Short mmCIF file of C-alpha atoms in Angstrom, two decimals:
data_model
loop_
_atom_site.label_atom_id
_atom_site.label_comp_id
_atom_site.label_asym_id
_atom_site.label_seq_id
_atom_site.Cartn_x
_atom_site.Cartn_y
_atom_site.Cartn_z
CA MET A 1 147.63 98.27 133.85
CA MET A 2 144.57 99.28 131.88
CA PHE A 3 144.37 95.88 130.16
CA GLY A 4 141.97 93.66 131.99
CA ARG A 5 140.60 96.50 134.12
CA LYS A 6 137.15 95.79 135.46
CA LYS A 7 134.62 98.13 133.92
CA SER A 8 132.23 100.20 136.03
CA VAL A 9 128.49 99.72 135.59
CA ALA A 10 128.26 102.98 133.62
CA GLU A 11 131.08 101.92 131.24
CA ALA A 12 129.59 98.41 130.82
CA LEU A 13 126.14 99.86 130.18
CA ARG A 14 127.52 102.20 127.52
CA GLU A 15 129.40 99.34 125.83
CA THR A 16 126.27 97.16 125.89
CA LEU A 17 124.10 99.82 124.27
CA GLU A 18 126.73 100.81 121.69
CA SER A 19 127.07 97.15 120.67
CA ARG A 20 123.24 96.76 120.50
CA GLY A 21 123.38 94.01 123.11
CA PHE A 22 126.28 91.97 121.73
CA ARG A 23 128.41 92.92 124.75
CA VAL A 24 125.71 92.56 127.36
CA ASP A 25 127.95 89.96 129.10
CA VAL A 26 130.21 92.87 130.16
CA LEU A 27 127.23 94.49 131.88
CA VAL A 28 126.23 91.24 133.59
CA ASP A 29 129.79 90.82 134.91
CA ALA A 30 129.85 94.39 136.21
CA LEU A 31 126.45 94.07 137.98
CA VAL A 32 127.29 90.68 139.56
CA ARG A 33 130.59 92.08 140.78
CA VAL A 34 128.89 95.07 142.38
CA ASP A 35 126.28 92.72 143.92
CA LYS A 36 128.99 90.51 145.48
CA SER A 37 130.75 93.57 146.94
CA GLY A 38 127.86 94.11 149.32
CA ASP A 39 128.42 97.90 149.10
CA ALA A 40 124.92 99.29 149.62
CA ALA A 41 125.75 102.65 147.96
CA GLU A 42 127.26 100.92 144.88
CA ILE A 43 124.35 98.56 144.60
CA ALA A 44 121.83 101.45 144.84
CA ALA A 45 123.78 103.42 142.21
CA ALA A 46 123.81 100.38 139.90
CA PHE A 47 120.00 99.96 140.21
CA GLU A 48 119.51 103.68 139.50
CA LYS A 49 121.73 103.44 136.43
CA ILE A 50 120.03 100.49 134.75
CA THR A 51 116.46 101.61 135.58
CA GLU A 52 116.88 105.34 134.87
CA THR A 53 114.29 105.19 132.08
CA PRO A 54 111.52 102.66 131.34
CA ALA A 55 112.76 102.29 127.79
CA LEU A 56 116.24 101.38 129.02
CA ILE A 57 115.14 98.63 131.37
CA ALA A 58 112.87 97.19 128.72
CA THR A 59 115.81 97.18 126.23
CA LEU A 60 118.09 95.46 128.72
CA ASP A 61 115.39 92.87 129.41
CA GLY A 62 115.56 91.93 125.74
CA TYR A 63 119.35 91.87 125.72
CA TRP A 64 119.56 89.68 128.83
CA ARG A 65 116.94 87.20 127.76
CA TYR A 66 119.21 84.94 125.69
CA GLU A 67 122.57 85.82 127.24
CA ARG A 68 124.43 82.65 128.27
CA ALA A 69 126.12 84.56 131.14
CA LEU A 70 122.79 84.48 132.90
CA ASP A 71 123.18 80.73 133.38
CA ASP A 72 125.75 81.40 136.13
CA VAL A 73 123.32 83.96 137.59
CA ALA A 74 120.61 81.26 137.62
CA LEU A 75 122.88 78.85 139.48
CA SER A 76 123.61 81.53 142.05
CA LEU A 77 119.91 82.19 142.44
CA ARG A 78 119.04 78.53 142.91
CA ALA A 79 121.82 78.18 145.50
CA GLY A 80 120.37 81.07 147.47
CA LYS A 81 123.52 83.17 147.05
CA ALA A 82 122.12 85.86 144.77
CA GLY A 83 121.84 89.43 146.00
CA ARG A 84 119.22 91.91 144.89
CA LEU A 85 121.02 92.91 141.67
CA THR A 86 121.72 89.32 140.62
CA THR A 87 118.16 88.27 141.41
CA ALA A 88 116.82 91.20 139.33
CA ILE A 89 118.91 90.18 136.40
CA ALA A 90 117.78 86.55 136.75
CA ALA A 91 114.22 87.78 136.32
CA SER A 92 115.13 88.13 132.59
CA HIS A 93 116.49 84.55 132.20
CA HIS A 94 115.27 82.59 129.16
CA ASP A 95 114.03 79.75 131.43
CA GLY A 96 110.59 80.55 132.79
CA ARG A 97 111.21 78.61 135.97
CA VAL A 98 114.22 80.81 136.74
CA ARG A 99 112.21 83.92 136.06
CA GLU A 100 109.43 82.71 138.38
CA LEU A 101 111.93 81.95 141.14
CA ALA A 102 113.52 85.37 140.69
CA VAL A 103 110.14 87.11 140.93
CA THR A 104 109.24 85.13 144.05
CA ARG A 105 112.55 86.13 145.68
CA LEU A 106 112.10 89.79 144.77
CA LEU A 107 108.61 89.81 146.23
CA ALA A 108 109.84 88.14 149.45
CA ASN A 109 111.90 91.27 150.18
CA PRO A 110 110.35 94.02 148.00
CA ARG A 111 112.13 97.27 147.38
CA PRO A 112 111.22 100.22 145.16
CA GLU A 113 114.37 99.77 143.08
CA THR A 114 113.44 96.20 142.12
CA LEU A 115 109.87 97.10 141.13
CA PRO A 116 110.64 97.74 137.42
CA PHE A 117 111.81 94.11 137.09
CA LEU A 118 108.58 92.88 138.57
CA LEU A 119 106.56 95.12 136.26
CA LEU A 120 108.38 93.65 133.27
CA ARG A 121 107.38 90.17 134.37
CA MET A 122 103.77 91.23 134.63
CA THR A 123 103.84 91.29 130.83
CA ASP A 124 105.61 87.89 130.63
CA TRP A 125 104.22 85.44 128.07
CA ALA A 126 104.51 82.54 130.61
CA SER A 127 101.43 82.71 132.85
CA PRO A 128 103.16 81.11 135.94
CA VAL A 129 105.59 84.02 135.84
CA SER A 130 103.13 86.79 135.06
CA ASP A 131 100.57 85.54 137.60
CA VAL A 132 103.05 85.66 140.48
CA ALA A 133 104.34 89.08 139.44
CA ARG A 134 100.85 90.50 139.02
CA ALA A 135 99.60 89.27 142.36
CA GLY A 136 102.66 90.64 144.09
CA VAL A 137 102.64 94.05 142.47
CA VAL A 138 98.88 94.52 143.11
CA ARG A 139 99.51 93.76 146.77
CA LEU A 140 102.38 96.26 146.96
CA LEU A 141 100.31 99.02 145.32
CA HIS A 142 97.42 98.28 147.67
CA ASP A 143 99.45 98.05 150.90
CA ASP A 144 101.99 100.82 150.32
CA PRO A 145 100.98 103.14 147.44
CA ALA A 146 103.06 106.01 148.80
CA THR A 147 106.22 103.94 148.24
CA TYR A 148 105.42 102.03 145.10
CA LEU A 149 102.96 104.13 143.04
CA ARG A 150 105.57 106.49 141.59
CA PRO A 151 108.09 103.85 140.37
CA ALA A 152 105.17 101.76 139.17
CA ALA A 153 103.73 104.66 137.14
CA GLU A 154 107.05 105.63 135.56
CA THR A 155 107.64 102.10 134.20
CA MET A 156 104.16 100.70 133.72
CA LEU A 157 102.85 103.54 131.58
CA HIS A 158 105.66 102.72 129.17
CA LEU A 159 105.07 98.96 129.34
CA GLY A 160 101.37 99.49 128.72
CA ARG A 161 102.18 99.60 124.99
CA ARG A 162 103.37 95.99 125.16
CA ARG A 163 101.21 92.98 124.58
CA ARG A 164 99.72 92.00 127.94
CA GLY A 165 100.63 95.41 129.32
CA GLY A 166 97.03 96.55 129.84
CA PHE A 167 96.58 94.70 133.12
CA GLY A 168 99.31 96.64 134.84
CA VAL A 169 98.00 99.98 133.60
CA ARG A 170 94.48 99.15 134.88
CA GLN A 171 95.90 98.28 138.29
CA LEU A 172 97.85 101.53 138.29
CA TYR A 173 94.68 103.53 137.75
CA ALA A 174 92.81 101.48 140.38
CA ALA A 175 95.51 102.17 142.94
CA ALA A 176 95.77 105.88 142.07
CA TYR A 177 92.02 106.50 142.50
CA ASP A 178 92.26 105.51 146.14
CA VAL A 179 95.46 107.26 147.32
CA PRO A 180 95.52 110.63 149.11
CA ALA A 181 95.97 113.69 146.92
CA ALA A 182 99.39 114.36 148.53
CA VAL A 183 100.71 111.08 146.99
CA LEU A 184 99.56 112.14 143.53
CA GLU A 185 101.06 115.63 143.97
CA GLN A 186 104.46 114.02 144.40
CA LEU A 187 104.03 112.19 141.12
CA MET A 188 103.47 115.54 139.36
CA CYS A 189 107.21 116.22 139.90
CA SER A 190 108.24 113.21 137.76
CA VAL A 191 110.52 114.05 134.84
CA ASN A 192 108.75 111.31 132.85
CA SER A 193 106.04 113.37 131.06
CA ALA A 194 103.65 110.39 130.97
CA VAL A 195 103.36 110.39 134.78
CA PRO A 196 102.08 113.98 135.32
CA ARG A 197 99.62 113.40 132.42
CA PHE A 198 98.43 110.25 134.17
CA VAL A 199 98.06 112.12 137.48
CA LEU A 200 96.06 114.93 135.88
CA GLU A 201 93.71 112.40 134.31
CA VAL A 202 93.22 110.59 137.60
CA ARG A 203 92.64 113.78 139.63
CA THR A 204 90.30 115.14 136.95
CA ARG A 205 88.22 112.03 137.09
CA ARG A 206 88.25 112.08 140.89
CA GLY A 207 87.17 115.71 140.77
CA ASP A 208 89.50 116.80 143.57
CA LEU A 209 91.53 119.41 141.65
CA LYS A 210 90.57 122.91 142.72
CA LEU A 211 90.08 125.62 140.12
CA ASP A 212 93.20 127.54 141.31
CA GLU A 213 95.30 124.40 140.85
CA LEU A 214 94.01 123.87 137.35
CA ILE A 215 94.68 127.51 136.42
CA ARG A 216 98.24 127.21 137.74
CA LEU A 217 98.81 124.05 135.66
CA ALA A 218 97.41 125.71 132.59
CA LEU A 219 99.57 128.80 132.95
CA THR A 220 102.87 127.38 134.22
CA HIS A 221 103.31 123.66 133.55
CA SER A 222 106.13 122.77 131.22
CA ASP A 223 104.20 119.99 129.44
CA LYS A 224 101.99 121.18 126.59
CA SER A 225 99.53 118.31 126.89
CA ILE A 226 98.95 119.14 130.57
CA ARG A 227 98.50 122.83 129.81
CA VAL A 228 95.89 121.94 127.19
CA ARG A 229 93.91 119.62 129.39
CA ALA A 230 94.05 121.89 132.39
CA GLY A 231 93.06 124.87 130.28
CA GLU A 232 90.07 122.99 128.80
CA ALA A 233 88.95 121.95 132.30
CA VAL A 234 89.19 125.54 133.57
CA ALA A 235 87.32 126.88 130.57
CA ARG A 236 84.49 124.35 131.01
CA ASP A 237 84.10 125.21 134.66
CA ALA A 238 84.28 128.92 133.93
CA VAL A 239 81.58 128.69 131.26
CA TRP A 240 79.28 126.70 133.54
CA THR A 241 79.71 129.21 136.38
CA GLY A 242 79.90 132.35 134.23
CA ARG A 243 83.39 133.26 135.46
CA VAL A 244 84.42 135.66 132.73
CA ASP A 245 87.31 136.93 134.86
CA VAL A 246 88.85 133.44 134.85
CA LEU A 247 88.47 133.12 131.09
CA ARG A 248 90.09 136.53 130.59
CA LYS A 249 93.01 135.51 132.82
CA LEU A 250 93.67 132.42 130.66
CA ALA A 251 93.13 134.48 127.47
CA ALA A 252 96.08 136.66 128.53
CA CYS A 253 98.42 133.68 128.63
CA ARG A 254 101.20 133.70 126.00
CA ARG A 255 100.54 130.05 125.14
CA GLY A 256 98.23 129.74 122.17
CA GLU A 257 96.96 126.27 123.21
CA VAL A 258 95.68 127.71 126.53
CA ARG A 259 94.31 130.92 125.03
CA ILE A 260 92.17 129.07 122.52
CA SER A 261 90.29 127.25 125.29
CA ALA A 262 89.67 130.53 127.13
CA LEU A 263 88.56 132.37 123.99
CA THR A 264 86.25 129.57 123.00
CA GLY A 265 84.73 129.90 126.46
CA LEU A 266 84.31 133.67 125.96
CA ALA A 267 82.64 132.98 122.61
CA ARG A 268 80.15 130.60 124.25
CA LEU A 269 79.27 133.39 126.70
CA GLY A 270 78.79 135.81 123.77
CA HIS A 271 81.85 138.07 124.20
CA TRP A 272 82.43 138.33 120.47
CA GLU A 273 83.83 141.87 120.48
CA GLU A 274 86.83 140.85 122.57
CA ILE A 275 87.64 137.94 120.25
CA ALA A 276 87.19 139.99 117.08
CA GLY A 277 90.15 142.11 118.11
CA LEU A 278 92.49 139.19 117.61
CA LEU A 279 92.40 138.92 113.84
CA ASP A 280 96.20 139.12 113.61
CA ASP A 281 96.94 136.69 116.50
CA PRO A 282 100.01 134.51 116.03
CA SER A 283 97.86 131.38 116.48
CA THR A 284 96.12 129.95 113.42
CA LEU A 285 93.18 128.65 115.53
CA ILE A 286 92.70 131.97 117.32
CA ARG A 287 92.74 133.87 114.01
CA ALA A 288 90.02 131.55 112.73
CA LEU A 289 87.95 132.10 115.84
CA ALA A 290 88.50 135.88 115.53
CA ARG A 291 87.25 135.88 111.94
CA ASP A 292 84.11 134.15 113.04
CA ALA A 293 83.68 136.72 115.81
CA ALA A 294 84.33 139.52 113.34
CA ARG A 295 81.61 138.19 111.03
CA ARG A 296 79.16 138.12 113.95
CA THR A 297 79.96 141.68 114.88
CA GLY A 298 79.71 143.04 111.30
CA VAL A 299 83.46 143.40 110.63
CA ASP A 300 84.83 142.33 107.24
CA ALA A 301 87.98 140.47 108.17
CA VAL A 302 89.42 140.48 104.63
CA VAL A 303 89.09 144.28 104.37
CA TRP A 304 90.77 144.56 107.78
CA TYR A 305 93.68 142.35 106.67
CA ARG A 306 94.15 144.30 103.46
CA SER A 307 94.49 147.49 105.47
CA ALA A 308 96.77 145.89 108.05
CA VAL A 309 99.33 144.54 105.58
CA SER A 310 99.48 147.86 103.76
CA GLY A 311 100.96 149.58 106.82
CA ALA A 312 104.66 150.19 107.48
CA ASN A 313 105.09 147.33 109.95
CA PRO A 314 102.39 144.67 109.47
CA SER A 315 102.32 141.85 111.99
CA LEU A 316 103.09 138.28 110.99
CA GLY A 317 99.54 137.32 112.01
CA ALA A 318 98.01 139.92 109.69
CA ILE A 319 100.05 138.58 106.76
CA ALA A 320 99.06 134.99 107.58
CA GLY A 321 95.40 136.03 108.03
CA LEU A 322 95.25 137.63 104.58
CA ALA A 323 96.64 134.38 103.13
CA GLU A 324 93.98 132.38 104.96
CA SER A 325 91.06 134.51 103.94
CA GLY A 326 92.07 136.53 100.85
CA ARG A 327 92.22 135.85 97.13
CA ALA A 328 94.97 135.76 94.52
CA GLU A 329 94.07 139.33 93.61
CA ASP A 330 95.38 140.38 97.07
CA GLY A 331 98.86 139.23 96.24
CA PRO A 332 100.12 142.66 95.03
CA LEU A 333 99.47 144.07 98.51
CA LEU A 334 102.27 141.80 99.77
CA TYR A 335 104.80 142.55 97.05
CA PRO A 336 106.37 145.47 98.97
CA LEU A 337 106.98 143.17 101.91
CA LEU A 338 109.35 141.04 99.89
CA ARG A 339 111.87 143.84 100.43
CA HIS A 340 111.05 144.41 104.12
CA PRO A 341 114.16 144.79 106.35
CA VAL A 342 112.90 142.18 108.84
CA ALA A 343 113.60 138.59 107.64
CA ARG A 344 110.58 137.11 109.35
CA VAL A 345 108.29 139.50 107.53
CA ARG A 346 109.89 138.67 104.16
CA ALA A 347 109.54 134.97 104.87
CA GLN A 348 105.91 135.30 105.96
CA ALA A 349 105.13 137.40 102.87
CA VAL A 350 106.62 134.76 100.54
CA GLY A 351 104.65 131.99 102.33
CA ALA A 352 101.43 134.00 102.12
CA LEU A 353 101.92 134.56 98.38
CA ARG A 354 102.39 130.83 97.92
CA ILE A 355 99.13 130.11 99.71
CA LEU A 356 97.31 132.75 97.65
CA ASP A 357 98.85 131.26 94.48
CA ALA A 358 100.16 134.68 93.56
CA VAL A 359 103.95 134.22 93.62
CA PRO A 360 105.83 136.83 91.52
CA VAL A 361 108.53 134.51 90.24
CA ASP A 362 110.95 137.23 89.09
CA SER A 363 110.80 138.93 92.48
CA VAL A 364 111.02 135.75 94.55
CA ARG A 365 113.77 133.96 92.59
CA PRO A 366 116.59 136.23 93.91
CA MET A 367 115.41 135.55 97.47
CA VAL A 368 116.74 132.03 97.23
CA GLU A 369 120.08 133.61 98.08
CA ASP A 370 118.69 135.73 100.90
CA PRO A 371 121.04 135.99 103.94
CA SER A 372 118.26 134.53 106.10
CA ARG A 373 117.85 130.78 105.78
CA ARG A 374 114.23 131.14 106.76
CA VAL A 375 113.59 133.44 103.78
CA ALA A 376 115.61 131.25 101.39
CA ARG A 377 113.63 128.14 102.41
CA ALA A 378 110.29 129.97 101.98
CA ALA A 379 111.39 131.24 98.53
CA LEU A 380 112.39 127.75 97.41
CA LYS A 381 109.08 126.31 98.58
CA ALA A 382 107.13 129.04 96.82
CA LEU A 383 109.04 128.60 93.56
CA GLU A 384 108.32 124.85 93.60
CA THR A 385 104.64 125.65 93.19
CA ARG A 386 105.40 127.75 90.09
CA ALA A 387 107.79 125.32 88.42
#
C-alpha cells in the first residue's frame, strides 16, 4: 500500500524544501533510516543529495537547528550508535554541546562528504564549537589538500558571506597558495562558478599561469568573469613585452569583454588605425574606444556614422554609434530605417531616435503593433519619452 510508504531521501528533501522546513522531520527520518541500513552506496548517495550545493546545505542547517526530531539523533550520538549521516545531522542540533560532540566525531574519522558540515560549524556562534571545527579543518587542508581543498572551496566560498565566515575563506586561500598547480587545475572543473574564479585569483597571485593558459581561458572559458580577468592579465603582459600578435589574437575574439582588453592594449602601443576601423562594433565600449582612435587619426566619427546609416543595410553598431555621438538634427537620417525589413534594424533605429530625442511620433506610434515584440517594446519606450 502507498499509505505509510517510507519516502526516499530525494522525496523527503523535496517535501522539506516545498514546505519551507516545516516537514524537515520527514527528511531526518529518511536520512536516519538510510544511515541505519549500513548500505555504503545509499549513504554516499544521501550525502551527495543533501550537499549538492552550498546554498542547500546552509538552508538545511537552518531547518534542522530547532527540529525536535534531532533530539533522538542526539541520544544516538551520545550513545555512540550514530553513523556518519546521523552524526552530520547532529552537527546542526540546537544544543551547542551536541554540535561540539558531533564535530569531534566527524573529525575523528574525516571524509570529504562530511566536510561541508564541519565548514558550517566553523561559522558557529558558540566558540567551543567553532574552535574545534576550525582547528580540525585547518589540519585537513594542511595535511591532505588534494582531497579536501575542492569540497572546502565549493562550500566555504559561499559561507564566506556569513558572519564569522571570513576565517574559513582566509584558510582556504592559505592552503591554496601552497598546493601543486595540478590540484588547482582540478578545481577549475568545478560547476560552482565561484571556485574557478577563486583558482584564477590564486594562480594569478602565485604567478604560475603561463601566457598560453591565460589566452585559452580568455578565449574559451564559459564564465564571463574568468574571461575578463584572464584577458586583462594577457593584455597587461602583452603590453609590457610588446606582443602585438597576442593582442591581435585576443582582439579577434567574438566576446566583447575580451576584445576590449586587447584593443586597449593596442591603443597603449599606439595602434590607433586598427581601432579606428571599429566604429560600428556591436560593443558600446569598443565603439567609444574606436571614436577616440578616430579622433586621434583625423577621422570625424559623426560624419562616418551619418554616411554608414544612409546605406541600404546599415549595421546595428553604426545606428547605435550615431545615437551615441550625433545630435537631434541627425534623426531624419534614421527615419527610412523605421520601415526596414529586418526587425532588429527597426528596433535599433527607434531606440537611437529616442536617445537623440528625435522620435517622430506619428511614424513610431503604429510600430507598437509591429509583429516583432522587440520593435513593439522599443516603440513603446520611445513614445513614453514623448508623452
